[in-house]
Coordinates of C-alpha atoms and ligand atoms in Angstrom, one line a residue:
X1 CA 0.0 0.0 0.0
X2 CA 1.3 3.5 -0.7
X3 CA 0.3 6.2 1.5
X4 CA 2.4 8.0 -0.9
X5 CA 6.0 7.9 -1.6
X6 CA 8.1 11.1 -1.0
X7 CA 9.2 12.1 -4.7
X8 CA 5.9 10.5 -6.3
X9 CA 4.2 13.8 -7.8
X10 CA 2.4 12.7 -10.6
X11 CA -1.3 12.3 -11.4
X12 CA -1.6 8.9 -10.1
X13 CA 0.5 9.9 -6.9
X14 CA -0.7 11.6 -3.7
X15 CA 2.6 12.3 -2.0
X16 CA 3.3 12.7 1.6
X17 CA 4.3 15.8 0.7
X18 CA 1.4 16.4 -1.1
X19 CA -1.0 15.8 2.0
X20 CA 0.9 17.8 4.4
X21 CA 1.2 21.0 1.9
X22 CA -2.8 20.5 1.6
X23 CA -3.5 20.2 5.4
X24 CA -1.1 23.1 6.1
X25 CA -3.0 24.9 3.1
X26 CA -6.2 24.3 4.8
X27 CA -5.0 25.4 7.9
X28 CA -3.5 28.5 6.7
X29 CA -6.7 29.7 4.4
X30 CA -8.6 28.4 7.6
X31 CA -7.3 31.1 9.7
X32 CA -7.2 33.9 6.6
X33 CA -10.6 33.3 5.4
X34 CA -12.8 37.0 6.2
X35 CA -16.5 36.3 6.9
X36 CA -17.5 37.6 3.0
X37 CA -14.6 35.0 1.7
X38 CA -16.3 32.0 3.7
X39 CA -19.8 33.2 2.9
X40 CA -18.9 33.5 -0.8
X41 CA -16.9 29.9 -1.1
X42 CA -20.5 28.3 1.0
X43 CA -22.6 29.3 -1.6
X44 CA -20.5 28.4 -4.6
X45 CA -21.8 25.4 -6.7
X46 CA -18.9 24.7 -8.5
X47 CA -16.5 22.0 -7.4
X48 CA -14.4 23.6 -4.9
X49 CA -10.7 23.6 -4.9
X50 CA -10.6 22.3 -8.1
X51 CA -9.2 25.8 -10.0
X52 CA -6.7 26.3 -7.2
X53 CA -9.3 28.8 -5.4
X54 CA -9.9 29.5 -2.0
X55 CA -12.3 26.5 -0.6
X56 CA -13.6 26.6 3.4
X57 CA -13.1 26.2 5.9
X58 CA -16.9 25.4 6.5
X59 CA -18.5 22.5 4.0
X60 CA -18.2 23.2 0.5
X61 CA -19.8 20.9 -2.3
X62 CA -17.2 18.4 -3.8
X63 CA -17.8 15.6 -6.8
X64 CA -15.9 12.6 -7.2
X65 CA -16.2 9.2 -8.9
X66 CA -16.7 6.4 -6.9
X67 CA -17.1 3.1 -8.2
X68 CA -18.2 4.4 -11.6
X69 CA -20.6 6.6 -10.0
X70 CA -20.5 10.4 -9.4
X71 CA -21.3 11.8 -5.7
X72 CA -21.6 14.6 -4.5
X73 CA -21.5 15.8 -1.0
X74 CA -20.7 19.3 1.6
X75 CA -17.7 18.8 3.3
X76 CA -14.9 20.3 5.1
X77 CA -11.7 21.1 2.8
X78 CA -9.9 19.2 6.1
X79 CA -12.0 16.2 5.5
X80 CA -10.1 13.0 4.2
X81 CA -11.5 10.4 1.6
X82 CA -12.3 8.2 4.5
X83 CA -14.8 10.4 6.2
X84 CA -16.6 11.2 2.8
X85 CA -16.4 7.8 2.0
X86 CA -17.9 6.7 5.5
X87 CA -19.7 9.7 6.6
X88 CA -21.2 10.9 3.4
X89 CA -21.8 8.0 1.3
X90 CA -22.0 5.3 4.2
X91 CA -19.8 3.2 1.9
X92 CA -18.4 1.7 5.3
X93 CA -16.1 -1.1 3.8
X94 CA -13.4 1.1 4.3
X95 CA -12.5 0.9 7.8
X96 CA -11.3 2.8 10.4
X97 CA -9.0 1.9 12.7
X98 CA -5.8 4.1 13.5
X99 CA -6.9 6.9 11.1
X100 CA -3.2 7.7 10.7
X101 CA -1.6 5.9 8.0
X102 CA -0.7 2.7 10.0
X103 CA -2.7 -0.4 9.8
X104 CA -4.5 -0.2 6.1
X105 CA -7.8 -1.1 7.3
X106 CA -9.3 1.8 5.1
X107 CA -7.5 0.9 1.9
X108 CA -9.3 1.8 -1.5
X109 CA -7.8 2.7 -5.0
X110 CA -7.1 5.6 -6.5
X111 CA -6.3 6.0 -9.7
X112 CA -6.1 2.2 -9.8
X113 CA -3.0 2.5 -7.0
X114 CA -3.9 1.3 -3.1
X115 CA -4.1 4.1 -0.5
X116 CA -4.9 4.9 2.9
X117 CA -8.4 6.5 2.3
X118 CA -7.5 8.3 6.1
X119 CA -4.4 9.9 4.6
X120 CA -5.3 11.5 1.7
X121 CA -7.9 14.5 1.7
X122 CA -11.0 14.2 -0.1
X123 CA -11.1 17.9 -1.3
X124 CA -7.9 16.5 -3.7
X125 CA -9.2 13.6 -4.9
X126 CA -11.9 15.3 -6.7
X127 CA -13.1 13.7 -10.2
X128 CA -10.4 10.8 -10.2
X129 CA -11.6 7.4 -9.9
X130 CA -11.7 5.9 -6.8
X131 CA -12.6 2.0 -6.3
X132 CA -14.1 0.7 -2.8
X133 CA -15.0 -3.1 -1.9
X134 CA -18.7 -2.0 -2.5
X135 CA -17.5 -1.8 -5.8
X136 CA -16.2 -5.1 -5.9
X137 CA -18.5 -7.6 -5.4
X138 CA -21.8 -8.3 -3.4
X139 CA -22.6 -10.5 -0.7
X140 CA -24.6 -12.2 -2.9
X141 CA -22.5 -12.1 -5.6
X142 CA -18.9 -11.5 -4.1
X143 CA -16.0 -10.8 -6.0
X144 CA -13.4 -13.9 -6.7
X145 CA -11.2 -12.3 -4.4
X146 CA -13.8 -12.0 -1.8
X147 CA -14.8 -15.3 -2.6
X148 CA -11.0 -16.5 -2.1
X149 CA -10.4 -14.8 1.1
X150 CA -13.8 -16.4 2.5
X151 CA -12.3 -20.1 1.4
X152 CA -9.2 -19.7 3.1
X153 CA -10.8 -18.7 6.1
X154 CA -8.6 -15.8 5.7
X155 CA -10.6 -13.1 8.3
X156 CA -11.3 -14.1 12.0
X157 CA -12.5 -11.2 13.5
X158 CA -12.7 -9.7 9.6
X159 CA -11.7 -5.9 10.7
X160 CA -8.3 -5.6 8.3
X161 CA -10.3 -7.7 5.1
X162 CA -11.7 -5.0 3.2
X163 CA -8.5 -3.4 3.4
X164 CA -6.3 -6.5 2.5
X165 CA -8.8 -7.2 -0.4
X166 CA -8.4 -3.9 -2.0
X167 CA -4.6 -4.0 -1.7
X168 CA -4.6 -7.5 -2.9
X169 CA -6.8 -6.2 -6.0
X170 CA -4.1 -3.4 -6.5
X171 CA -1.2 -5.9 -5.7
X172 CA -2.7 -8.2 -8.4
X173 CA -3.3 -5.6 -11.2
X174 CA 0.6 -4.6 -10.9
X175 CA 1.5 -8.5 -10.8
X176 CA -1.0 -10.9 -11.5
X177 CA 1.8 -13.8 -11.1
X178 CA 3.2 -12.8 -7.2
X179 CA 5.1 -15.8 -5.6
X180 CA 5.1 -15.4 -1.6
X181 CA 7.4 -13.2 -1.3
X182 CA 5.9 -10.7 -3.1
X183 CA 2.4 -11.1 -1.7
X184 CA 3.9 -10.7 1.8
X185 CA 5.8 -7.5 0.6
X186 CA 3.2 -6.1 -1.4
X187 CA 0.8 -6.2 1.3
X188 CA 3.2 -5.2 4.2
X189 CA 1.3 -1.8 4.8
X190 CA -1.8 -3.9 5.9
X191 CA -2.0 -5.3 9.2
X192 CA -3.8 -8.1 11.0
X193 CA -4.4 -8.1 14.7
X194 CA -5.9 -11.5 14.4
X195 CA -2.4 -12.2 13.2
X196 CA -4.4 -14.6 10.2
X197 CA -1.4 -13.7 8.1
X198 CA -1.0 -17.1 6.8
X199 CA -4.2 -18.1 5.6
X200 CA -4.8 -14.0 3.8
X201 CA -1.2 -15.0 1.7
X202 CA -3.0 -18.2 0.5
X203 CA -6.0 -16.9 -0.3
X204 CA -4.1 -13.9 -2.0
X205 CA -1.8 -17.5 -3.9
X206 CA -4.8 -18.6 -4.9
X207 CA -6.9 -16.1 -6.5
X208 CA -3.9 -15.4 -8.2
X209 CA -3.3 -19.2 -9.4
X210 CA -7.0 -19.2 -11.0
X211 CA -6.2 -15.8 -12.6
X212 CA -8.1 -13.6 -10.5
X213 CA -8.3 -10.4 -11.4
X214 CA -9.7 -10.1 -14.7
X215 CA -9.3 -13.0 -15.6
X216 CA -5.7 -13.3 -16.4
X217 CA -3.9 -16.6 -16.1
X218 CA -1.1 -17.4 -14.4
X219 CA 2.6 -18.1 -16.4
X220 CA 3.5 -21.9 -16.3
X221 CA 6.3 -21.3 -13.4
X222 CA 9.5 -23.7 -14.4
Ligands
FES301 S1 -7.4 3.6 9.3 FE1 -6.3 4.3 7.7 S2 -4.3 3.3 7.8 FE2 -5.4 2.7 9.6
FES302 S1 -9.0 -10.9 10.9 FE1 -9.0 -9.7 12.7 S2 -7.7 -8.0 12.3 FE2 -7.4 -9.4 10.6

């Protein structure tokens, strides 16, 4: 999972550096803004923040695409993906556990690439696609890696699997052939208080032995 690398700036990318400049943006404009400024951004329709203006620091509306649909919702320019995600769409696969870039519960995609939904603000994400478990499968018609992880009795108490799921979906669209190794370090920024590490690497083994995702089959290993 990438939270972000330090000297990843491009579109797909949001760096650490990235997030910080944005919170520290927010803050600042926060404590700038004149009552006229915050009254004028509030009733703005357009998107905000996405010209580079002034945006809060009470809700303003932002759009995004979210598995292949667009939303809408008010929020705080200091709000991160997670709380829209959770609070505003109640898409509450993502989970939230340390809310501080540590355990991966709240993985989703972005831009096809995993990140912690809690460390990226929602007010940047704005119009790129984002992909949560909802948009994966169903429980009545789960997703092969869903259905994978549910063989190999992969969750106990289940907390870390929509996380692990995603990041396995992002881990398996980069290299749909991993041996162990690589499912152990592609999947290192996840963690499992059950400590069910075991069983998630063979259920990650095995979606990726009957060519999940998309369908793509395995190479013959020598
Ligand atoms: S809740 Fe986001 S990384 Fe732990
Ligand atoms: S199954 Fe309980 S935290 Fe992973």
């Amino acid at each position: 999972v990438r939270l972000v690398e330090e000297d990843d700036d491009s579109q797909d990318g949001l760096s650490r550096r990235d997030f910080l400049r944005g919170s520290a943006a927010a803050g600042v404009l926060g404590m700038g803004l004149i009552a006229g400024e915050i009254e004028a951004a509030e009733k703005s329709s357009a998107p905000a923040g996405a010209g580079g203006e002034v945006a809060g620091p009470g809700a303003v509306p932002l759009r995004f695409r979210i598995n292949g649909d667009l939303r809408e919702a008010r929020l705080e320019p200091r709000a991160t993906l997670l709380d829209a995600l959770r609070g505003a769409f109640d898409l509450t696969g993502a989970k939230e556990v340390c809310d501080r870039g540590a355990c991966g519960a709240c993985t989703v995609l972005l831009g096809g690439k995993a990140v912690y939904a809690c460390g990226v603000l929602a007010i940047e994400v704005q119009g790129r696609p984002i992909q949560t478990i909802e948009g994966l499968g169903r429980p009545d018609k789960p997703h092969p890696l869903q259905a994978a992880f549910a063989e190999h009795d992969a969750g106990q108490c289940g907390l870390c699997i929509p996380g692990f799921v995603m990041a396995t979906r992002g881990l398996l669209d980069r290299n749909p052939d991993p041996g162990p190794a690589e499912v152990r370090q592609g999947l290192a920024g996840n963690l499992c208080r059950c400590g069910n590490y075991d069983d998630i690497q063979q259920a990650v083994l095995a979606a990726a032995a009957a060519g999940e995702p998309e369908g793509r089959r395995r190479r013959p290993r020598d």
